[in-house]
Coordinates of C-alpha atoms and ligand atoms in Angstrom, one line a residue:
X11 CA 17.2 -18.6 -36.6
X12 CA 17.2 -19.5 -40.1
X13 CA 17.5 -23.1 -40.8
X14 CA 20.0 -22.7 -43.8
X15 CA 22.1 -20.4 -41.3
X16 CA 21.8 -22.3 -38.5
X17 CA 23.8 -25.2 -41.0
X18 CA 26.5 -23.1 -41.6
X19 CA 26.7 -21.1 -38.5
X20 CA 26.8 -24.5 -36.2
X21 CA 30.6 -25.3 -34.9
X22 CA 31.8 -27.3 -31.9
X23 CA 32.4 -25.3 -29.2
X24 CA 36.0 -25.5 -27.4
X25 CA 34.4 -25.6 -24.1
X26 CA 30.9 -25.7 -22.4
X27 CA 30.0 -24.3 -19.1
X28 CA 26.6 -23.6 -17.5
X29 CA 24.0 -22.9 -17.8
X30 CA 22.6 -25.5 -19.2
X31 CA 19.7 -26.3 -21.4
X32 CA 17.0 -26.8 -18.8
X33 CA 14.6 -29.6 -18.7
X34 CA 12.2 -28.1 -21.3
X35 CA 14.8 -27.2 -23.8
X36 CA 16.4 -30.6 -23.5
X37 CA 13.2 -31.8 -24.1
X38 CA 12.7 -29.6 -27.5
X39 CA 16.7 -31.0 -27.9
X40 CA 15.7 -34.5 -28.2
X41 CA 12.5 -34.4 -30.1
X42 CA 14.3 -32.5 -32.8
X43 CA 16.4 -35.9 -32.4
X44 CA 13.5 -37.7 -33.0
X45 CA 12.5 -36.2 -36.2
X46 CA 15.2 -37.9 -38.1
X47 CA 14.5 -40.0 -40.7
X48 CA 14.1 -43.5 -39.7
X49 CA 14.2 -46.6 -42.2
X50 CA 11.7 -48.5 -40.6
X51 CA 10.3 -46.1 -37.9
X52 CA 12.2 -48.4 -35.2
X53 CA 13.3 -45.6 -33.6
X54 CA 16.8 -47.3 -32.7
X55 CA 17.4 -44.1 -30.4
X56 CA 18.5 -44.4 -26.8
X57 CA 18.9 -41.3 -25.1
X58 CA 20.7 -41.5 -21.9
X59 CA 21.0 -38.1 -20.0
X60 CA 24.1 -37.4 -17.1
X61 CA 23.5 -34.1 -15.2
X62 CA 25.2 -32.9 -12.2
X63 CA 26.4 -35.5 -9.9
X64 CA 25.5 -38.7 -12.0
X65 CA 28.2 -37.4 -14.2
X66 CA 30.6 -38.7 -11.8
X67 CA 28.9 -42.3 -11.9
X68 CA 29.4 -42.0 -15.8
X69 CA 33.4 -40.5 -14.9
X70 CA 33.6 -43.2 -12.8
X71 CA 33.0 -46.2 -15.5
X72 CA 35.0 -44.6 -18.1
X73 CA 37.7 -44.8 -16.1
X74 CA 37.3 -47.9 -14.9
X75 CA 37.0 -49.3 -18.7
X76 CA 40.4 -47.2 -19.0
X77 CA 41.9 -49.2 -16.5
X78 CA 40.7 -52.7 -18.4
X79 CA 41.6 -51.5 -21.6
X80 CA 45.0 -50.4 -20.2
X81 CA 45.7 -51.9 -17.0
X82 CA 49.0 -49.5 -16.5
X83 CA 47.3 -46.2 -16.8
X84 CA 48.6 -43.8 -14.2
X85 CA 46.7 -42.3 -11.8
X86 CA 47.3 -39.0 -14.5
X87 CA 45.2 -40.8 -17.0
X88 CA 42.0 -42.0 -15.4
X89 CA 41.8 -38.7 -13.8
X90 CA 41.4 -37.1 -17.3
X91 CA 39.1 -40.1 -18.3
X92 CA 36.3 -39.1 -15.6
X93 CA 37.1 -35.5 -16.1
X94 CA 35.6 -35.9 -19.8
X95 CA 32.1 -36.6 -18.6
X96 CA 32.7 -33.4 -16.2
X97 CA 33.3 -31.3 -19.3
X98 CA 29.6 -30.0 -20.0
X99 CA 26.9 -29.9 -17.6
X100 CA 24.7 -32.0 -19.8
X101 CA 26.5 -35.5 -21.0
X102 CA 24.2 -36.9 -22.8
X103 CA 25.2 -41.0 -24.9
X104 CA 23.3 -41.4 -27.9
X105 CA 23.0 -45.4 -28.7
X106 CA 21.3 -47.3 -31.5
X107 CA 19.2 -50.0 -30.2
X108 CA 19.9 -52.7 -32.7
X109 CA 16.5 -54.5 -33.8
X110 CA 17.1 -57.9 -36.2
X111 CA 15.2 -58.4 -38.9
X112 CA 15.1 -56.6 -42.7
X113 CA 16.3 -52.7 -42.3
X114 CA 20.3 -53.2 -42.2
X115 CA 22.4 -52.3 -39.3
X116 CA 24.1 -49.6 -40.8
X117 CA 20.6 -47.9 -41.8
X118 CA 19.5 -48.5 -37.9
X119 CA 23.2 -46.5 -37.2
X120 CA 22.1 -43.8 -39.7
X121 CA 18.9 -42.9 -38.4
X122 CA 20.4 -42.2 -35.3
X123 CA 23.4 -40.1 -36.6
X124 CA 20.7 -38.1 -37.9
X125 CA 18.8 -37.7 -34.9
X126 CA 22.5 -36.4 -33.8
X127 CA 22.7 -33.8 -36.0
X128 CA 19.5 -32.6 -35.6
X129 CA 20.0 -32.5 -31.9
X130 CA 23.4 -30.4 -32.4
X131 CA 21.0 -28.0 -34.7
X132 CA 18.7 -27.8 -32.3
X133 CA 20.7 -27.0 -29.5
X134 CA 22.9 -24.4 -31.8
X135 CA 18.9 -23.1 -32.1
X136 CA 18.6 -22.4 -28.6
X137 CA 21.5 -20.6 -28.6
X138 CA 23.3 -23.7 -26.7
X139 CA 26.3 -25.3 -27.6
X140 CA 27.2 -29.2 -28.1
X141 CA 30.0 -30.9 -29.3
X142 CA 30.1 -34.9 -30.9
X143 CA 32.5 -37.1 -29.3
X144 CA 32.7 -40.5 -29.4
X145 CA 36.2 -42.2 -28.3
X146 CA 37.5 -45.7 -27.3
X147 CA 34.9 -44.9 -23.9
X148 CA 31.8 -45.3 -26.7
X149 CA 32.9 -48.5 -27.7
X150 CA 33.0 -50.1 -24.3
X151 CA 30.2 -52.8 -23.0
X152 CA 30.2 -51.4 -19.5
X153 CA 29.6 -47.8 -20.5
X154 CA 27.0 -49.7 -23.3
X155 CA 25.7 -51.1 -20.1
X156 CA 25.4 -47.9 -17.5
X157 CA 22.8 -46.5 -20.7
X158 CA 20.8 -50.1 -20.8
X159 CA 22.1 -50.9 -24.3
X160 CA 23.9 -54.6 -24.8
X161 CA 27.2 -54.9 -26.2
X162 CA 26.0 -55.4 -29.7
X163 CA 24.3 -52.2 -29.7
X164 CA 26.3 -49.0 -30.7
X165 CA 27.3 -45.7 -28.7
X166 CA 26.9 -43.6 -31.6
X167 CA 27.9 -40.3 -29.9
X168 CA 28.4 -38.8 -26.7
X169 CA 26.9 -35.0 -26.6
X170 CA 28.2 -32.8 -24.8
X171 CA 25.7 -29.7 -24.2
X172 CA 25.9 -26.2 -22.6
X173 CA 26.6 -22.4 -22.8
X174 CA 29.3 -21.6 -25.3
X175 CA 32.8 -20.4 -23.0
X176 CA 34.9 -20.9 -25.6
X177 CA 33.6 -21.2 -28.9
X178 CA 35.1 -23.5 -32.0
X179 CA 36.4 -22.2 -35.0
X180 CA 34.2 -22.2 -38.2
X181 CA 36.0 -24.6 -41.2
X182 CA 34.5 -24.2 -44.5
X183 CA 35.0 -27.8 -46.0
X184 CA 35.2 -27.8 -49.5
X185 CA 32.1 -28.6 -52.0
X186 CA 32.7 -31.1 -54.1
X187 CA 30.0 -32.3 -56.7
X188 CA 30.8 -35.0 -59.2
X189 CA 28.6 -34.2 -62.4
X190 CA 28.4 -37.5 -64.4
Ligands
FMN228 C1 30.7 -40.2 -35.1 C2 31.6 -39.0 -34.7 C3 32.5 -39.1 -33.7 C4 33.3 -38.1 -33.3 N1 34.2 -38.2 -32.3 C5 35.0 -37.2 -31.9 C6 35.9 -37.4 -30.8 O1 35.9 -38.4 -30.1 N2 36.7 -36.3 -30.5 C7 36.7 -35.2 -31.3 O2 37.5 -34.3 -31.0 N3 35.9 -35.0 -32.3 C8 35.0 -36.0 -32.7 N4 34.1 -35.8 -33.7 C9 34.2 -34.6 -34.5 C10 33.5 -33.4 -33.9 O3 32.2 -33.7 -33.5 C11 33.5 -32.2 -34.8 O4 32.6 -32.3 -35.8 C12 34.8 -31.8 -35.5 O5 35.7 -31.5 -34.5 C13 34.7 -30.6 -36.4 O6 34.2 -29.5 -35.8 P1 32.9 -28.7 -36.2 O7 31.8 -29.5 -35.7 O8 33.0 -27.4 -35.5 O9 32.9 -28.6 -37.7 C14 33.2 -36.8 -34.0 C15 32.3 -36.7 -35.1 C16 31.5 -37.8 -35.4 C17 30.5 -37.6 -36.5

């Protein structure tokens, strides 16, 4: 596939099912993550892969964090919470191991973004879908924990990879270029 057209081609997909990427493809997923620009070369990226059962252990925490967060939540609730991470067949969290010292935070944050997108490319390559989520799960120090990362790193997204079932709409956004 064309690079240009994989760009505009790529959408989120609705809904995943498997097959899944195998172990060689994910592979090729996550070095086209790696190729990102990187201020630095710290290579802040933490990839943390969920597959098959070990999806439930990630279920399992999110809910659990739902519970902290928001000690009523029904029994309706957490179920939905640990049916997210059952929603592709690949979960993989995508964190920013934060170093100290001269390259900003935010820059650290970027790279990885980057490594994101080029992942979400790379999959759409493949001919595999993968969808960007984050929500109030990303943000949480146990689920920061479950991928080794400390609280003061950043979840920057959790991927969701598989074979398109349903796919997402395509949204041209509009193109705006201030000429000074
Ligand atoms: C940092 C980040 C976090 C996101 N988190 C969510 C999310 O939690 N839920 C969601 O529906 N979309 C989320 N999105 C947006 C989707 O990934 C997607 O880009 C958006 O729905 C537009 O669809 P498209 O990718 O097909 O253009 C997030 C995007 C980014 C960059």
């Amino acid at each position: 596939m064309d690079l240009l057209e994989g760009i505009q081609s790529r959408t989120s997909p609705k809904k995943l099912d498997a097959p899944a990427p195998n172990a060689t493809q994910l592979e090729q997923i996550v070095r086209a993550g790696t190729r990102a620009p990187d201020h630095g070369r710290l290579r802040p990226w933490r990839f943390t892969v969920f597959e098959g059962a070990a999806r439930e252990k990630l279920g399992d925490v999110m809910a659990n964090c739902l519970r902290s967060r928001v000690p009523n939540s029904t029994e309706e609730h957490l179920a939905a919470e640990r049916g997210k991470a059952l929603r592709a067949p690949v979960v993989m969290v995508v964190g920013a191991k934060i170093s100290k010292g001269k390259i900003p935070e935010i820059e650290q944050v970027c790279a990885v973004s980057a490594a994101i997108q080029n992942m979400l490319l790379a999959a759409h390559g493949l001919g595999f879908g993968a969808m960007w989520k984050t929500g109030a799960a990303a943000y949480d120090p146990e689920v920061k924990a479950l991928c080794g990362l400390a609280p003061e790193d950043h979840i920057v997204g959790i991927v969701y990879l598989g074979s398109v079932s349903a796919p997402g709409q395509l949204v041209e956004a509009p193109v705006d270029i201030n000429r000074v």
